[in-house]
CSV table of C-alpha atoms in Angstrom, one decimal:
chain,number,residue,atom,x,y,z
A,11,LEU,CA,-111.0,143.4,8.6
A,12,ASP,CA,-114.5,144.9,8.6
A,13,PHE,CA,-115.8,145.8,5.1
A,14,ARG,CA,-118.6,148.4,5.0
A,15,GLN,CA,-120.1,147.3,1.7
A,16,THR,CA,-120.2,144.3,-0.6
A,17,THR,CA,-117.4,143.9,-3.2
A,18,GLU,CA,-116.3,141.2,-5.5
A,19,ASN,CA,-112.8,142.5,-6.1
A,20,MET,CA,-111.4,142.8,-2.6
A,21,GLN,CA,-108.0,141.1,-2.1
A,22,VAL,CA,-106.1,140.9,1.2
A,23,THR,CA,-102.4,140.0,1.4
A,24,THR,CA,-101.0,139.1,4.8
A,25,THR,CA,-97.2,139.1,5.3
A,26,TRP,CA,-95.6,137.2,8.1
A,27,GLU,CA,-92.0,137.5,9.3
A,28,PRO,CA,-91.9,135.5,12.5
A,29,VAL,CA,-88.8,134.7,14.5
A,30,GLY,CA,-87.9,131.0,13.8
A,31,GLY,CA,-91.0,130.5,11.6
A,32,ALA,CA,-91.5,129.0,8.2
A,33,TRP,CA,-94.5,128.3,5.9
A,34,ASP,CA,-95.6,124.7,5.7
A,35,GLY,CA,-96.8,124.4,2.2
A,36,LYS,CA,-98.1,120.9,2.5
A,37,GLY,CA,-100.1,121.6,5.7
A,38,GLY,CA,-101.0,125.1,4.8
A,39,PHE,CA,-100.0,126.8,8.0
A,40,LEU,CA,-97.2,128.8,9.6
A,41,ARG,CA,-94.9,126.7,11.7
A,42,ILE,CA,-93.2,128.7,14.5
A,43,ASN,CA,-90.5,127.6,16.8
A,44,GLY,CA,-90.9,129.0,20.3
A,45,ASP,CA,-88.1,130.4,22.4
A,46,TYR,CA,-86.0,128.1,24.6
A,47,SER,CA,-88.6,128.0,27.3
A,48,GLY,CA,-88.1,131.7,28.1
A,49,GLY,CA,-84.6,131.2,29.4
A,50,PRO,CA,-81.7,128.7,29.9
A,51,PRO,CA,-82.5,125.1,31.0
A,52,PRO,CA,-82.1,124.4,34.7
A,53,GLY,CA,-78.5,124.5,35.9
A,54,TRP,CA,-77.2,126.2,32.8
A,55,VAL,CA,-75.2,129.5,32.9
A,56,GLN,CA,-76.2,132.1,30.4
A,57,PHE,CA,-75.0,135.6,29.4
A,58,ARG,CA,-76.8,137.9,27.0
A,59,ALA,CA,-75.0,140.1,24.5
A,60,LEU,CA,-77.6,142.9,25.0
A,61,GLU,CA,-76.5,143.1,28.7
A,62,ALA,CA,-72.7,142.9,27.9
A,63,ALA,CA,-70.2,145.7,27.3
A,64,TYR,CA,-69.7,144.4,23.7
A,65,GLN,CA,-67.2,145.7,21.2
A,66,SER,CA,-67.1,145.6,17.4
A,67,ASN,CA,-64.9,146.1,14.4
A,68,PRO,CA,-65.5,148.5,12.8
A,69,PRO,CA,-66.2,150.3,16.1
A,70,GLY,CA,-69.0,152.8,16.7
A,71,ALA,CA,-72.7,152.8,17.3
A,72,GLU,CA,-73.5,153.1,13.6
A,73,HIS,CA,-72.1,149.6,13.0
A,74,THR,CA,-74.2,147.9,15.7
A,75,SER,CA,-77.9,147.8,16.8
A,76,ASN,CA,-79.5,146.5,19.9
A,77,LEU,CA,-82.6,144.6,18.7
A,78,THR,CA,-84.3,144.2,22.0
A,79,SER,CA,-87.5,142.8,20.4
A,80,ILE,CA,-85.7,139.7,19.3
A,81,GLY,CA,-82.9,139.7,21.9
A,82,ILE,CA,-79.8,140.2,19.8
A,83,VAL,CA,-77.0,142.6,19.1
A,84,LEU,CA,-76.7,143.1,15.3
A,85,LEU,CA,-73.3,143.7,13.7
A,86,LYS,CA,-73.8,145.5,10.4
A,87,SER,CA,-71.0,144.1,8.3
A,88,TYR,CA,-70.3,144.1,4.6
A,89,GLU,CA,-67.0,142.4,4.3
A,90,ALA,CA,-64.8,139.6,5.8
A,91,GLY,CA,-62.8,140.3,8.9
A,92,ASN,CA,-65.3,142.3,10.9
A,93,TRP,CA,-66.2,141.0,14.3
A,94,LEU,CA,-68.5,141.4,17.3
A,95,GLN,CA,-67.1,140.5,20.8
A,96,MET,CA,-68.7,140.2,24.2
A,97,PRO,CA,-67.1,139.7,27.6
A,98,PHE,CA,-68.7,137.5,30.3
A,99,THR,CA,-67.5,136.9,33.8
A,100,LEU,CA,-67.7,133.6,35.8
A,101,ASP,CA,-67.8,133.9,39.6
A,102,ARG,CA,-66.5,130.3,39.9
A,103,PRO,CA,-64.8,127.8,37.6
A,104,VAL,CA,-67.2,125.9,35.3
A,105,SER,CA,-66.5,122.7,33.3
A,106,GLY,CA,-69.0,121.8,30.6
A,107,GLU,CA,-70.1,122.4,27.0
A,108,VAL,CA,-70.0,126.0,25.8
A,109,TYR,CA,-72.4,127.4,23.2
A,110,ALA,CA,-72.4,130.6,21.1
A,111,GLU,CA,-76.0,131.6,20.6
A,112,LEU,CA,-76.8,133.2,17.3
A,113,LEU,CA,-79.9,134.2,15.3
A,114,ASN,CA,-79.5,133.1,11.7
A,115,TYR,CA,-81.1,135.0,8.8
A,116,LEU,CA,-80.9,135.5,5.1
A,117,ASP,CA,-78.6,138.6,5.4
A,118,ARG,CA,-75.9,136.7,7.3
A,119,GLY,CA,-72.8,135.0,6.0
A,120,PRO,CA,-70.3,132.3,7.3
A,121,VAL,CA,-68.6,133.2,10.6
A,122,ARG,CA,-65.7,132.0,12.7
A,123,VAL,CA,-66.2,131.8,16.5
A,124,TRP,CA,-63.4,132.6,18.9
A,125,LEU,CA,-63.3,131.9,22.7
A,126,ASP,CA,-60.7,133.6,24.8
A,127,GLY,CA,-58.5,134.4,21.8
A,128,GLU,CA,-58.6,130.9,20.3
A,129,VAL,CA,-60.6,129.6,17.4
A,130,ALA,CA,-63.4,127.5,18.8
A,131,PHE,CA,-65.5,126.9,15.6
A,132,GLU,CA,-63.7,127.4,12.3
A,133,ARG,CA,-66.7,128.0,10.0
A,134,TYR,CA,-70.4,128.2,10.9
A,135,GLU,CA,-73.0,128.9,8.2
A,136,HIS,CA,-74.9,131.8,9.8
A,137,ASN,CA,-77.2,132.2,6.8
A,138,ALA,CA,-80.8,130.9,6.8
A,139,ALA,CA,-83.8,131.3,4.6
A,140,SER,CA,-85.9,132.3,7.7
A,141,VAL,CA,-85.1,133.5,11.2
A,142,VAL,CA,-83.7,130.6,13.1
A,143,ALA,CA,-82.2,130.7,16.7
A,144,SER,CA,-79.2,128.4,17.0
A,145,ARG,CA,-76.8,127.2,19.6
A,146,VAL,CA,-73.3,126.6,18.2
A,147,SER,CA,-71.4,124.1,20.3
A,148,LEU,CA,-67.8,125.2,21.1
A,149,GLY,CA,-67.1,121.9,22.7
A,150,GLU,CA,-66.3,120.8,26.3
A,151,ARG,CA,-64.3,123.5,28.1
A,152,ASP,CA,-62.8,124.0,31.6
A,153,LEU,CA,-63.4,127.7,32.2
A,154,SER,CA,-61.7,129.4,35.1
A,155,ALA,CA,-63.4,132.0,37.3
A,156,GLY,CA,-63.0,135.6,36.0
A,157,GLU,CA,-63.5,137.3,32.6
A,158,HIS,CA,-63.8,135.5,29.3
A,159,THR,CA,-64.6,136.7,25.8
A,160,LEU,CA,-66.6,135.4,22.9
A,161,ARG,CA,-65.9,136.8,19.4
A,162,VAL,CA,-67.9,136.2,16.2
A,163,GLU,CA,-65.9,137.1,13.0
A,164,THR,CA,-67.3,137.4,9.5
A,165,LEU,CA,-65.7,135.3,6.8
A,166,GLY,CA,-67.4,137.0,3.9
A,167,ARG,CA,-70.8,137.3,2.2
A,168,GLN,CA,-73.1,134.5,1.1
A,169,GLU,CA,-73.4,134.2,-2.7
A,170,GLY,CA,-76.0,136.6,-4.0
A,171,VAL,CA,-76.2,138.6,-0.7
A,172,ASP,CA,-74.7,142.1,-0.4
A,173,ARG,CA,-74.0,142.0,3.4
A,174,CYS,CA,-72.8,139.6,6.1
A,175,PHE,CA,-74.5,140.8,9.3
A,176,VAL,CA,-74.0,139.0,12.6
A,177,GLY,CA,-76.9,138.4,15.0
A,178,LEU,CA,-75.4,137.5,18.5
A,179,THR,CA,-77.7,136.5,21.3
A,180,GLY,CA,-75.1,135.5,23.8
A,181,VAL,CA,-73.2,132.6,25.5
A,182,SER,CA,-74.6,129.5,27.2
A,183,ILE,CA,-72.7,127.0,29.3
A,184,ARG,CA,-74.1,123.6,30.2
A,185,PRO,CA,-72.1,122.3,33.2
A,186,LYS,CA,-71.4,118.6,33.2
A,187,ASP,CA,-74.0,117.8,35.8
A,188,ALA,CA,-76.8,119.9,34.1
A,189,PRO,CA,-79.6,118.4,32.0
A,190,ALA,CA,-79.6,118.7,28.3
A,191,ALA,CA,-81.8,121.4,26.6
A,192,GLY,CA,-85.3,120.2,25.9
A,193,GLN,CA,-87.0,120.5,22.5
A,194,ARG,CA,-88.2,124.0,21.6
A,195,PRO,CA,-92.0,124.3,21.7
A,196,LEU,CA,-93.7,124.3,18.3
A,197,VAL,CA,-96.6,126.5,17.4
A,198,GLU,CA,-98.9,126.2,14.4
A,199,LEU,CA,-100.6,129.3,13.1
A,200,HIS,CA,-103.5,128.4,10.7
A,201,PRO,CA,-105.1,131.1,8.5
A,202,ALA,CA,-108.8,131.4,8.8
A,203,GLN,CA,-110.7,129.2,6.4
A,204,VAL,CA,-113.7,130.3,4.4
A,205,VAL,CA,-116.8,129.0,6.2
A,206,PRO,CA,-120.5,128.7,5.1
A,207,THR,CA,-122.5,131.8,5.9
A,208,SER,CA,-126.2,132.7,6.0
A,209,GLY,CA,-128.4,135.6,6.8
A,210,GLY,CA,-129.2,139.1,5.5
A,211,GLY,CA,-128.8,142.1,7.8
A,212,VAL,CA,-127.1,139.9,10.3
A,213,VAL,CA,-124.8,137.3,8.9
A,214,SER,CA,-124.0,134.1,10.7
């Protein structure tokens, strides 16, 4: 901000809405969780919803959005029983822990997660006060080669919220011999502090 003249009544408000971020009131800075190292951990198998031929109920493009900037498919749901489903194909059998990758936010509600037509997670609280990337464990699975499906079903709206959207990132599989995921990197964004100044025409 470059002010052209002196003023005593200038006020600037900065609004932040970072993915995975929250304000640290005690420290006075914005705490941001980074992405999962830009991709899956070594040895993991990952499928992205944005790259899948996903389906939804209700059907139609007006009920879904491809939010490429944050890497999710968004289901615009307002009642229980709606769902977003993505297929993924394995070129070989895989045994390991399966995860549904979601992006939690304040316009989400509780969801049920299905894997290959069976309930894999009965109720997951998809709502969060800020944007939070999450991996929901669906347990240890023996998946055969071929096509599989992941479905996220809405169970209703959070109290006080008029919608129950779903933010689906995709599916991850950690084979039994693959390492665990590391900690997500943490970034601290500190607002500029007022500093002493001096000078007239040129201010230091």
